[in-house]
Amino acid sequence: MEKPNTYRAGPDEKGHFGQFGGRYVAETLMPLVLELERAYAEASADPAFAREKDHYLTHYAGRPSPLYPAERLTRHLGGPKIFFKREDLNHTGAHKINNCIGQALLARRMGKRRIIAETGAGQHGVATATVCALFDIPCTIYMGAIDIERQAPNVIRMKMLGAEVRPVREGSATLKDAMNEALRDWVANVDTTFYLIGSVAGPHPYPAMVRDFQMCIGLEVRDQMLAAESRLPDVLVACVGGGSNAIGLFHPFLDDACVRMVGVEAAGRGLDTPEHAATLSRGRPGVLHGSRSYLLHDADGQILEAHSVSAGLDYPGVGPEHSWLRDAGRVEYVAVTDDEALEAFHLCTRLEGIIPALETAHALAETRKLAAALAPGDLVVVSLSGRGDKDLDNVSRLTAAAEDA
Amino acid sequence: MSAAGRLKERFARLAAEGRGGLVAFVTAGDPDRATSLAIVRGLAASGADVIELGMPFSDPMADGPAIQASSSRALAAGATMAATFAIVREFRAGDSSTPVVLMGYANPLYAFGLDAFVAEARDAGVDGLIVVDLPPEEADALVHAARTAGVEVIFLIAPTTGEDRMARVLENAGGFVYCVSITGITGTKKARTDEVAQAVARVRRHTGLPVAVGFGITTPAQAAAVAGVADAAVVGSAIVERIAAHLDAQGRARDDLVPAVLGFVGELAAAVRAPAPPPAGTAAVRKRSALR
Ligand SMILES: Cc1ncc(COP(=O)(O)O)c(C=O)c1O
């Protein structure tokens, strides 16, 4: 691919990032997707919308989130200086709230009376249920039956916040199937319902809109790093499920050639097994959930079940902009296994007193690997995308099982 | 007969007979390949005017529980795109006039390769393609490939499709227009005949193509009512539910499956042939269509 003048111009007016993205939805939804695009464009141009959004980001979510120099991890790794972008300190414990505030305000502006969402780890479901409580909008969250089991604390949280949680038993009973059900709900309730997608996936304008709402992460890092070190970071690391925390961190730096970026997918039980979620490492382009992107599917185009210990990364697709950045060679995409992520989970917890989400632990595991090849004084920013409270049961069980083995 | 020819001929004959047709949907390979072929072969003999064959997909986002289950059964029994083409080919060997339309989702088509897909489809004897998640905005590549191969691309018009979008949707439409009668997934809500009549009239203001109505039609009486105001009624979920109801405990076809499914299709076919009194104000519409 020819090197573009800027990596930040996409998508085009039809929602394409090169060959990726687009609007692959049933005709029933197409007018809604177009209406959303118009409404979002209007809102983006309205300073009152930005003011309202910033108000809630600051006083409700707690932004800006700190950029914390992780001293003990830095010493432990013995090389580059590691910083954590503390999205785990946001209200509800992950970056997901940034996007939910933006979309819920947009839903309200569009006069929608009901919100639906899909969730994997439950972080997006909790963030959605939270803003729906705040703005007094009824909401329904679709969640795979397997995820309901492994992320039980978040299910309780959603229900307490007043959300209806609908278990999805079809297919692999995880995030992909939850998204299918949410799309079916949307088709059936077009007049009243706003679909609040939780990552940079789905039909245009979602990938661009969710990215814009998550861009506060990278914009803050830019200012914070310049203030702390008087220069830009050398390496950015983030986990990639759909890719919203990663694109939020990366996007403001895409045109700074000196900044290296690494997106970390889930290798599950290993890239050479069928049980992984490493879409960008092992997938081929395809169409799912409204956009064209890298995808895990068989030769006949049937979608494969992904696997990851982390529910938030357990998805056979990825946001289309990541597919484009991969093919453009601008961002490196790697994958780490369940075991590596679990190790990094414990390491971060013990060294820094920060219990990360299992999703986030994938970024930490890759940071450990990268550190060996980096120079002392290199500046590395890890997106600490969420906290691990939701994972405690699961991690205790997995750790006990590993010790028994 | 060429692909474009079969659909055109069939709708011309329906117009000449002064009735709306029956489009019968089943998923290719449900519940297994041999049974599926027996069903497909029997559909035409039971009075289906057009056969709509679902291409199984792991994630049928626009479909309700009945067709989702049907797709899963087919895949569990080893359905592939090649097997779908084989069913059409074997059907076509014994029936050169009943149009066959494939219906499915974009990913399996892209995985096959669009040019290879339309060429295979044409050679197997497919007349039209419905790709649910390929709105006109994303359909240019398929339309181009299909045109080259001589296969029609059929587009959907939904209740949400505004007047401002009609021309865009119909721009590359071929075969017939698939008018979605409800806002929802297949097999869930019931279509109301007065609303269907209005929807059909709206589409006819924009196109001379035949109009088939689908998504909420489950009974012979409903099929008759819809066929009274449209050029065809599509029945899918209700047929594949008959398949589901005639499986043994292991999910295999019972001996009475094929006769039960075809018996139901026969009832639907008889219903669209029985002259139903059209709702007030729609008779004129029917006649106009018959003249085309
Ligand atoms: C803490 C956390 N990080 C990351 C992710 C992955 O999502 P994304 O790739 O969109 O940031 C999730 C998703 O649930 C999450 O909860």
XYZ file of C-alpha atoms and ligand atoms in Angstrom:
713
model
C 0.000 0.000 0.000
C 1.225 3.503 -0.826
C 2.091 5.578 2.212
C -0.685 8.137 2.760
C -0.013 11.798 3.624
C -1.930 11.321 6.815
C -3.185 8.299 8.681
C -5.890 10.337 10.358
C -8.188 11.257 7.458
C -10.410 8.161 7.376
C -13.050 7.099 6.878
C -14.255 8.424 3.506
C -17.837 9.652 3.091
C -19.107 6.088 2.661
C -17.423 4.963 5.838
C -14.534 3.126 4.216
C -10.987 2.899 5.511
C -9.407 1.681 2.268
C -11.123 -1.631 1.539
C -12.409 -1.887 5.114
C -15.418 -0.509 6.987
C -18.611 0.384 5.161
C -22.265 -0.256 5.969
C -23.147 -3.912 5.533
C -26.587 -3.873 7.112
C -30.077 -4.938 6.120
C -32.136 -2.336 4.279
C -34.404 -1.955 7.328
C -31.427 -0.554 9.254
C -29.833 1.427 6.457
C -32.022 4.547 6.862
C -31.296 4.482 10.610
C -27.598 4.239 10.071
C -27.809 7.196 7.684
C -29.893 9.149 10.196
C -27.331 8.432 12.905
C -24.558 9.632 10.635
C -26.385 12.919 10.040
C -27.213 13.381 13.707
C -23.636 12.692 14.746
C -22.259 15.115 12.162
C -24.597 17.825 13.453
C -23.723 17.128 17.074
C -19.993 17.164 16.297
C -20.357 20.625 14.795
C -22.313 21.941 17.772
C -20.179 23.479 20.537
C -23.046 22.940 22.978
C -22.773 19.170 22.448
C -19.032 19.245 23.117
C -19.572 21.346 26.247
C -22.181 18.958 27.568
C -20.005 15.926 26.834
C -16.955 17.498 28.448
C -18.988 18.400 31.503
C -19.899 14.766 32.106
C -16.437 13.484 31.199
C -14.883 15.816 33.763
C -17.341 15.844 36.629
C -18.974 12.449 36.236
C -16.370 10.122 34.709
C -13.429 11.864 36.372
C -11.338 12.906 33.376
C -8.580 13.549 32.680
C -7.305 10.189 33.878
C -3.767 10.237 35.299
C -0.669 9.251 33.354
C 1.157 7.357 36.074
C 4.870 6.459 35.880
C 4.845 2.821 36.990
C 8.003 2.910 39.080
C 8.273 -0.638 40.321
C 7.327 -2.197 36.989
C 9.895 0.056 35.292
C 12.572 -1.123 37.757
C 11.469 -4.729 37.423
C 11.722 -4.670 33.645
C 15.034 -2.836 33.847
C 14.733 -0.917 30.594
C 12.301 1.666 29.325
C 10.234 3.976 31.487
C 6.686 2.595 31.706
C 3.655 4.828 32.100
C 0.093 3.698 32.746
C -2.756 5.675 31.247
C -5.201 5.099 34.076
C -8.532 4.448 32.354
C -9.197 2.013 35.198
C -9.750 5.041 37.429
C -12.681 6.300 35.398
C -16.118 5.960 36.876
C -17.254 2.337 36.236
C -13.643 1.216 35.960
C -12.787 1.246 32.271
C -12.480 3.402 29.160
C -15.953 2.300 28.059
C -17.654 5.192 29.872
C -16.020 7.751 27.531
C -17.952 6.357 24.602
C -21.158 5.761 26.530
C -21.413 9.376 27.651
C -21.002 10.544 24.067
C -23.507 8.141 22.556
C -26.104 8.505 25.317
C -26.047 12.280 24.899
C -26.474 11.762 21.169
C -29.384 9.344 21.751
C -31.051 11.937 23.954
C -30.484 14.631 21.354
C -32.089 12.362 18.724
C -35.122 11.852 20.943
C -34.609 8.084 21.293
C -36.489 6.608 24.220
C -34.682 3.297 24.648
C -31.059 2.150 24.508
C -29.726 -1.306 23.723
C -26.156 -2.568 23.864
C -24.070 -5.718 23.605
C -21.403 -6.551 26.124
C -18.642 -9.118 26.510
C -16.703 -8.405 29.689
C -19.689 -6.504 31.008
C -17.687 -3.256 31.220
C -19.539 -1.746 28.301
C -22.814 -3.074 29.683
C -22.106 -1.498 33.055
C -21.066 1.801 31.484
C -24.222 1.791 29.343
C -26.470 0.911 32.282
C -24.759 3.694 34.237
C -25.362 6.466 31.728
C -28.898 5.181 31.188
C -29.528 5.518 34.924
C -28.029 8.988 34.844
C -30.092 10.138 31.871
C -33.192 8.143 32.837
C -33.373 6.036 29.668
C -34.610 2.415 29.826
C -31.960 0.005 28.604
C -31.543 -3.608 27.562
C -28.134 -5.275 27.517
C -27.424 -8.405 25.461
C -24.745 -10.655 26.915
C -23.602 -14.155 25.992
C -24.579 -16.829 28.517
C -20.915 -17.862 28.911
C -19.881 -14.279 29.600
C -22.687 -13.894 32.125
C -21.088 -16.731 34.034
C -17.494 -15.533 33.899
C -18.257 -11.852 34.550
C -20.928 -12.283 37.207
C -20.124 -9.151 39.252
C -20.838 -6.962 36.258
C -24.189 -8.659 35.672
C -25.227 -7.797 39.235
C -24.036 -4.238 38.692
C -26.049 -3.819 35.484
C -29.197 -5.114 37.122
C -28.791 -2.843 40.134
C -28.441 0.075 37.776
C -31.839 -0.801 36.353
C -30.815 -2.481 33.109
C -32.507 -5.549 31.741
C -29.817 -8.149 30.976
C -30.865 -10.594 28.262
C -28.765 -13.762 28.079
C -27.849 -14.948 24.593
C -27.500 -18.705 24.199
C -27.096 -18.907 20.418
C -23.816 -19.706 18.685
C -20.790 -19.463 20.963
C -22.879 -17.582 23.580
C -20.276 -14.796 23.735
C -19.805 -11.252 22.438
C -20.388 -11.989 18.726
C -23.746 -13.583 19.483
C -24.714 -10.758 21.818
C -24.087 -8.357 18.952
C -26.263 -10.451 16.592
C -29.113 -10.256 19.090
C -28.687 -6.523 19.625
C -28.875 -6.001 15.851
C -32.062 -8.119 15.719
C -33.576 -6.041 18.505
C -32.661 -2.845 16.679
C -34.328 -4.011 13.451
C -37.500 -4.779 15.391
C -37.584 -1.487 17.320
C -36.317 1.052 14.857
C -38.579 3.922 15.875
C -37.670 4.130 19.531
C -34.306 2.522 19.970
C -30.710 3.703 19.910
C -28.058 1.004 19.558
C -25.081 1.987 21.704
C -22.211 -0.078 20.256
C -19.325 -0.599 22.660
C -16.324 -0.665 20.382
C -15.022 0.674 17.075
C -16.941 -2.043 15.222
C -20.310 -2.093 13.445
C -21.469 -0.159 10.386
C -20.341 3.390 9.639
C -20.555 5.793 11.482
C -19.901 3.698 14.596
C -16.187 2.957 14.064
C -15.435 6.650 13.505
C -17.841 7.923 16.158
C -16.655 5.574 18.914
C -13.056 6.407 18.013
C -13.805 10.113 18.327
C -15.381 9.572 21.740
C -12.331 7.551 22.868
C -9.781 9.948 21.430
C -9.665 11.828 24.747
C -7.310 9.048 25.906
C -4.577 9.823 23.385
C -5.102 13.575 23.418
C -4.589 13.641 27.178
C -1.527 11.391 26.947
C 0.012 13.805 24.464
C -0.341 16.751 26.832
C 0.575 14.750 29.912
C 3.711 13.274 28.358
C 4.866 16.628 27.034
C 4.369 18.070 30.516
C 6.163 15.185 32.245
C 9.010 14.439 29.823
C 8.949 17.344 27.370
C 8.639 14.949 24.462
C 6.347 12.436 22.808
C 6.304 8.801 23.941
C 8.323 6.221 21.988
C 5.924 3.295 22.210
C 2.185 2.985 22.826
C 0.725 -0.372 23.837
C -2.954 -1.289 24.099
C -5.063 -4.423 24.022
C -7.388 -4.911 21.061
C -10.772 -6.563 21.297
C -12.869 -4.465 18.949
C -10.103 -1.915 19.360
C -11.667 1.138 21.017
C -9.174 1.795 23.808
C -6.320 1.159 21.366
C -7.573 3.514 18.646
C -8.416 6.130 21.295
C -4.801 6.072 22.451
C -3.165 5.689 19.019
C -5.119 8.034 16.814
C -3.710 11.394 17.960
C -0.172 10.001 17.354
C -0.704 8.290 13.993
C 1.078 11.036 12.068
C 4.023 11.196 14.476
C 6.380 8.806 12.716
C 8.618 8.592 15.797
C 5.851 6.992 17.848
C 5.685 3.213 17.596
C 2.330 1.561 18.284
C 1.546 -1.971 19.276
C -1.952 -3.459 19.428
C -2.243 -6.661 21.445
C -4.825 -9.295 20.618
C -5.655 -12.448 22.527
C -3.721 -15.558 21.481
C -5.861 -17.643 23.837
C -4.395 -21.136 24.087
C -1.906 -20.294 21.336
C -1.884 -18.987 17.771
C -1.269 -22.466 16.433
C -4.367 -23.830 18.126
C -7.893 -23.043 16.934
C -8.583 -21.401 20.281
C -7.586 -17.777 19.997
C -9.028 -14.366 19.156
C -6.100 -13.036 17.122
C -8.106 -11.596 14.259
C -5.354 -9.415 12.834
C -2.613 -12.040 13.169
C -4.526 -15.022 11.874
C -7.700 -13.761 10.171
C -8.614 -12.849 6.600
C -10.766 -9.909 5.468
C -14.489 -10.582 5.621
C -17.828 -8.999 6.513
C -19.470 -9.224 9.919
C -21.714 -6.957 11.994
C -21.948 -4.209 9.448
C -18.370 -3.754 8.321
C -15.599 -5.302 6.307
C -12.535 -6.073 8.372
C -10.165 -8.853 9.324
C -12.179 -11.750 10.622
C -11.806 -15.295 11.908
C -13.752 -17.424 9.461
C -13.369 -20.703 7.605
C -12.825 -21.205 3.887
C -16.595 -21.149 3.346
C -17.027 -17.817 5.114
C -18.596 -19.233 8.280
C -17.554 -17.236 11.330
C -15.333 -19.155 13.749
C -15.677 -19.056 17.480
C -12.972 -17.001 19.098
C -11.395 -17.932 22.397
C -9.816 -15.835 25.097
C -9.644 -16.025 28.862
C -10.756 -12.413 28.665
C -14.394 -11.918 27.683
C -13.704 -8.442 26.300
C -11.215 -9.777 23.734
C -13.212 -12.889 22.868
C -14.464 -11.656 19.493
C -13.736 -12.997 15.976
C -13.754 -9.519 14.414
C -11.947 -6.204 14.915
C -12.627 -2.570 14.112
C -12.085 -1.750 10.406
C -9.659 1.098 11.052
C -7.286 -1.367 12.739
C -7.427 -3.583 9.661
C -6.467 -0.599 7.561
C -3.660 0.454 9.926
C -2.372 -3.115 9.894
C -2.224 -3.304 6.119
C -0.723 0.194 5.965
C 2.006 -1.040 8.298
C 1.473 1.885 10.656
C 0.567 -0.153 13.738
C 2.078 -3.499 14.758
C -0.379 -6.125 15.904
C 0.751 -9.011 18.081
C -0.975 -11.532 20.318
C -0.317 -12.906 23.806
C -1.689 -16.096 25.331
C -4.077 -16.616 28.229
C -1.176 -17.777 30.405
C 1.013 -14.795 29.588
C -1.880 -12.462 30.361
C -2.537 -14.172 33.694
C 1.127 -13.842 34.656
C 1.109 -10.166 33.768
C -2.106 -9.737 35.747
C -0.370 -10.976 38.896
C 2.831 -9.080 38.195
C 1.042 -5.748 37.878
C -1.087 -6.447 40.930
C 1.905 -7.281 43.140
C 4.321 -4.659 41.841
C 2.028 -1.700 41.455
C -0.953 -2.410 43.661
C -3.147 -2.091 40.614
C -5.431 -4.991 39.731
C -5.867 -4.772 35.956
C -8.686 -6.201 33.869
C -7.762 -9.418 32.072
C -8.110 -7.528 28.780
C -5.599 -4.959 29.991
C -3.299 -7.735 31.219
C -2.706 -8.626 27.566
C -1.200 -5.186 26.956
C 0.921 -5.565 30.091
C 2.188 -8.979 28.987
C 3.310 -7.552 25.653
C 4.967 -4.604 27.427
C 7.075 -7.095 29.358
C 8.208 -8.682 26.107
C 8.879 -5.361 24.378
C 10.886 -3.963 27.270
C 13.791 -6.321 26.659
C 14.481 -4.760 23.266
C 13.991 -1.125 24.301
C 16.604 1.281 25.649
C 16.622 2.754 29.143
C 14.990 6.125 28.880
C 12.574 5.040 26.159
C 9.067 6.114 27.087
C 6.330 3.487 26.915
C 2.651 4.201 27.522
C 0.383 1.278 28.321
C -3.342 1.776 28.127
C -4.553 0.558 31.515
C -7.955 0.138 29.927
C -9.788 -1.225 32.949
C -9.643 -2.557 36.452
C -9.885 -6.219 37.311
C -12.558 -6.388 40.002
C -14.856 -8.185 37.578
C -12.208 -10.865 36.972
C -11.318 -11.820 40.548
C -13.400 -15.014 40.705
C -12.253 -16.110 37.308
C -8.578 -15.399 37.993
C -8.644 -17.144 41.397
C -10.130 -20.204 39.769
C -7.684 -20.216 36.850
C -4.716 -19.601 39.120
C -5.758 -22.400 41.488
C -6.192 -24.730 38.520
C -2.731 -23.804 37.216
C -1.156 -24.439 40.631
C -2.871 -27.819 40.899
C -1.641 -28.876 37.483
C -33.401 -20.771 -20.598
C -31.341 -17.825 -19.434
C -31.466 -16.734 -15.839
C -33.189 -13.431 -16.521
C -35.674 -15.351 -18.635
C -36.950 -17.725 -15.981
C -37.995 -15.056 -13.463
C -39.494 -12.878 -16.175
C -41.439 -15.795 -17.670
C -42.742 -16.912 -14.311
C -44.028 -13.501 -13.295
C -45.533 -12.977 -16.755
C -47.394 -16.258 -16.379
C -48.626 -15.300 -12.914
C -49.873 -12.007 -14.305
C -51.620 -13.862 -17.115
C -53.256 -16.163 -14.574
C -54.302 -13.072 -12.650
C -52.913 -14.224 -9.344
C -50.000 -13.638 -7.053
C -47.443 -16.402 -6.721
C -45.939 -18.355 -3.868
C -42.233 -17.996 -3.133
C -41.272 -20.887 -0.857
C -38.132 -20.548 1.272
C -36.059 -23.347 2.741
C -32.431 -23.422 3.800
C -30.162 -25.494 1.553
C -28.998 -28.586 3.429
C -31.610 -28.439 6.200
C -31.776 -30.856 7.932
C -29.356 -32.784 5.694
C -28.414 -32.726 2.057
C -30.518 -35.641 0.794
C -33.662 -34.525 2.609
C -33.113 -30.964 1.488
C -32.863 -32.016 -2.143
C -36.058 -34.041 -1.780
C -37.808 -30.966 -0.344
C -36.520 -28.643 -3.039
C -37.600 -31.058 -5.767
C -41.011 -31.354 -4.176
C -41.555 -27.611 -3.759
C -42.263 -26.988 -7.412
C -44.458 -30.074 -7.663
C -46.386 -28.841 -4.615
C -47.138 -25.565 -6.299
C -44.376 -23.166 -5.300
C -43.940 -20.673 -8.113
C -40.447 -19.563 -7.123
C -37.937 -21.347 -4.898
C -35.904 -19.251 -2.501
C -32.990 -21.219 -1.171
C -31.164 -19.988 1.917
C -27.381 -20.201 1.926
C -26.583 -21.284 5.487
C -24.619 -18.779 7.558
C -23.260 -19.004 11.080
C -24.504 -15.536 12.015
C -27.816 -14.789 10.277
C -28.397 -11.354 11.811
C -31.630 -10.541 9.983
C -33.311 -13.823 10.779
C -35.519 -14.913 13.639
C -35.207 -18.104 15.683
C -36.806 -20.442 13.103
C -34.435 -19.617 10.249
C -31.438 -19.313 12.611
C -32.125 -22.861 13.775
C -32.574 -23.999 10.191
C -29.201 -22.533 9.237
C -27.531 -24.172 12.250
C -29.030 -27.562 11.381
C -27.722 -27.323 7.841
C -24.228 -26.323 8.973
C -24.152 -29.053 11.600
C -24.979 -31.526 8.836
C -21.998 -30.276 6.834
C -23.595 -27.750 4.491
C -21.202 -25.757 2.309
C -21.587 -23.329 -0.557
C -20.524 -26.067 -2.953
C -23.270 -28.298 -1.575
C -25.823 -25.510 -2.060
C -24.823 -25.219 -5.708
C -25.015 -29.004 -6.038
C -28.598 -28.995 -4.755
C -29.555 -26.335 -7.304
C -27.798 -28.245 -10.076
C -29.546 -31.495 -9.228
C -32.888 -29.718 -8.960
C -32.315 -27.948 -12.252
C -31.584 -31.246 -14.010
C -35.242 -32.138 -13.517
C -36.866 -28.696 -13.699
C -35.847 -26.106 -16.249
C -38.595 -23.563 -15.611
C -39.057 -22.896 -11.872
C -36.894 -19.929 -10.878
C -34.428 -20.448 -8.035
C -33.244 -17.503 -6.003
C -30.408 -17.783 -3.478
C -30.721 -15.814 -0.282
C -28.007 -15.211 2.261
C -25.357 -12.971 3.787
C -22.365 -11.243 2.267
C -19.490 -13.016 3.990
C -19.838 -16.470 2.419
C -20.107 -14.808 -1.014
C -16.951 -12.807 -0.506
C -15.174 -15.865 0.884
C -16.094 -17.734 -2.311
C -15.030 -14.775 -4.453
C -17.762 -12.720 -6.131
C -16.839 -13.561 -9.721
C -16.485 -17.268 -8.995
C -19.705 -17.181 -6.993
C -21.885 -15.659 -9.695
C -20.357 -17.896 -12.365
C -21.047 -21.027 -10.283
C -24.533 -19.774 -9.483
C -25.360 -19.209 -13.120
C -23.943 -22.576 -14.184
C -25.918 -24.334 -11.463
C -29.123 -22.731 -12.696
C -29.640 -19.924 -10.183
C -31.759 -17.011 -11.409
C -31.407 -14.382 -8.713
C -29.502 -13.416 -5.572
C -30.699 -11.773 -2.386
C -27.914 -10.682 -0.072
C -29.516 -9.358 3.059
C -26.613 -7.350 4.441
C -25.591 -5.825 1.127
C -27.557 -2.582 0.779
C -27.187 -0.717 -2.533
C -24.394 1.360 -0.991
C -22.188 -1.753 -0.787
C -23.571 -3.781 -3.678
C -21.766 -2.317 -6.695
C -19.201 -5.109 -6.932
C -21.849 -7.837 -6.721
C -24.128 -6.075 -9.194
C -21.286 -5.773 -11.663
C -20.247 -9.414 -11.297
C -23.831 -10.670 -11.456
C -24.624 -8.611 -14.525
C -21.628 -10.017 -16.321
C -22.791 -13.523 -15.451
C -26.439 -12.841 -16.253
C -27.834 -13.378 -12.751
C -30.326 -10.922 -11.258
C -29.629 -9.082 -7.996
C -32.812 -8.668 -5.999
C -33.022 -5.774 -3.557
C -35.126 -5.309 -0.459
C -37.388 -2.393 0.369
C -38.272 -2.054 4.028
C -40.942 -0.029 5.828
C -38.090 2.258 6.908
C -36.970 2.883 3.318
C -38.015 6.492 2.737
C -39.175 7.954 -0.553
C -35.745 9.582 -0.822
C -34.056 6.147 -0.938
C -36.400 4.351 -3.319
C -34.577 5.346 -6.481
C -31.216 4.402 -4.952
C -32.437 0.950 -3.933
C -34.162 0.274 -7.245
C -31.332 1.604 -9.410
C -29.713 -1.815 -9.863
C -32.664 -3.985 -8.900
C -33.462 -6.991 -11.063
C -35.842 -9.948 -11.029
C -38.375 -8.695 -8.536
C -38.470 -6.347 -5.593
C -38.493 -7.995 -2.191
C -40.823 -5.895 -0.093
C -40.195 -6.484 3.619
C -43.593 -6.264 5.250
C -42.561 -5.654 8.861
C -39.811 -3.869 10.748
C -38.157 -6.848 12.338
C -36.424 -10.116 11.727
C -37.939 -13.026 9.798
C -40.790 -14.965 11.319
C -41.547 -12.745 14.275
C -44.272 -10.175 13.680
C -47.434 -10.714 11.656
C -47.881 -8.647 8.518
C -51.190 -6.745 8.245
C -52.844 -7.003 4.847
C -53.877 -3.344 4.673
C -50.312 -2.254 5.419
C -48.957 -4.747 2.897
C -51.276 -3.353 0.233
C -50.043 0.165 0.930
C -46.420 -0.938 0.921
C -46.853 -2.716 -2.421
C -48.607 0.276 -3.931
C -45.750 2.484 -2.766
C -43.135 0.251 -4.421
C -45.181 0.105 -7.626
C -45.127 3.870 -7.879
C -41.359 3.560 -8.334
C -40.845 0.446 -10.425
C -42.358 -1.829 -12.997
C -40.662 -4.891 -11.490
C -42.861 -7.526 -9.829
C -43.204 -7.100 -6.074
C -42.914 -10.038 -3.670
C -43.791 -9.530 -0.033
C -42.127 -11.422 2.776
C -41.090 -11.641 6.429
C -44.393 -11.932 8.324
C -46.460 -14.460 6.378
C -47.154 -17.736 8.176
C -50.565 -19.138 7.200
C -52.283 -20.096 3.926
C -54.945 -17.440 4.575
C -52.291 -14.768 5.004
C -50.439 -15.961 1.921
C -53.681 -15.745 -0.056
C -54.382 -12.240 1.205
C -50.868 -11.042 0.359
C -50.897 -12.767 -3.019
C -54.111 -10.852 -3.666
C -52.321 -7.515 -3.462
C -48.736 -8.359 -4.464
C -47.136 -10.310 -7.284
C -45.985 -12.959 -4.824
C -45.994 -13.900 -1.155
C -42.812 -15.267 0.423
C -43.179 -17.871 3.163
C -40.072 -19.049 4.992
C -40.119 -19.418 8.768
C -43.437 -21.275 8.762
C -42.060 -23.831 6.304
C -38.781 -24.430 8.112
C -40.724 -24.772 11.363
C -42.390 -27.791 9.721
C -38.906 -29.204 9.165
C -38.006 -28.624 12.824
C -41.218 -30.298 13.963
C -40.448 -33.522 12.099
C -37.015 -34.381 13.420
C -36.308 -37.308 15.731
C -34.664 -36.947 19.136
C -31.217 -36.978 17.470
C -32.240 -34.197 15.095
C -32.490 -36.495 12.057
C -35.286 -36.284 9.507
C -38.235 -38.542 10.302
C -39.898 -40.379 7.424
C -42.884 -38.061 7.597
C -40.782 -34.886 7.291
C -40.806 -34.412 3.529
C -44.528 -35.180 3.117
C -45.390 -32.855 6.022
C -43.351 -29.968 4.633
C -44.649 -30.435 1.115
C -48.191 -30.874 2.406
C -47.963 -27.461 4.039
C -46.483 -25.924 0.894
C -49.381 -27.483 -1.005
C -51.838 -25.709 1.298
C -50.049 -22.412 0.743
C -50.030 -22.981 -3.010
C -53.723 -23.811 -3.075
C -54.444 -20.684 -1.058
C -52.680 -18.324 -3.461
C -54.578 -19.965 -6.340
C -57.985 -19.623 -4.717
C -59.451 -16.311 -5.773
C -59.602 -14.354 -2.531
C -61.741 -11.233 -2.474
C -59.133 -8.460 -2.471
C -59.489 -5.760 0.177
C -61.390 -2.716 -1.014
C -59.444 -0.429 -3.272
C -56.762 -2.925 -4.272
C -58.480 -4.661 -7.183
C -57.425 -1.927 -9.536
C -53.832 -2.330 -8.481
C -53.925 -6.061 -9.158
C -55.288 -5.511 -12.671
C -52.737 -2.891 -13.528
C -50.000 -5.250 -12.542
C -51.519 -8.058 -14.589
C -51.403 -5.872 -17.687
C -47.672 -5.339 -17.512
C -11.096 -3.229 30.375
C -11.299 -3.529 28.937
N -10.278 -3.333 28.079
C -10.411 -3.601 26.768
C -11.576 -4.105 26.242
C -11.627 -4.431 24.792
O -12.374 -3.533 24.039
P -11.696 -2.508 23.055
O -10.742 -3.279 22.211
O -12.826 -1.941 22.279
O -11.006 -1.477 23.850
C -12.665 -4.308 27.091
C -13.942 -4.834 26.552
O -14.815 -5.267 27.180
C -12.517 -4.016 28.479
O -13.531 -4.210 29.328
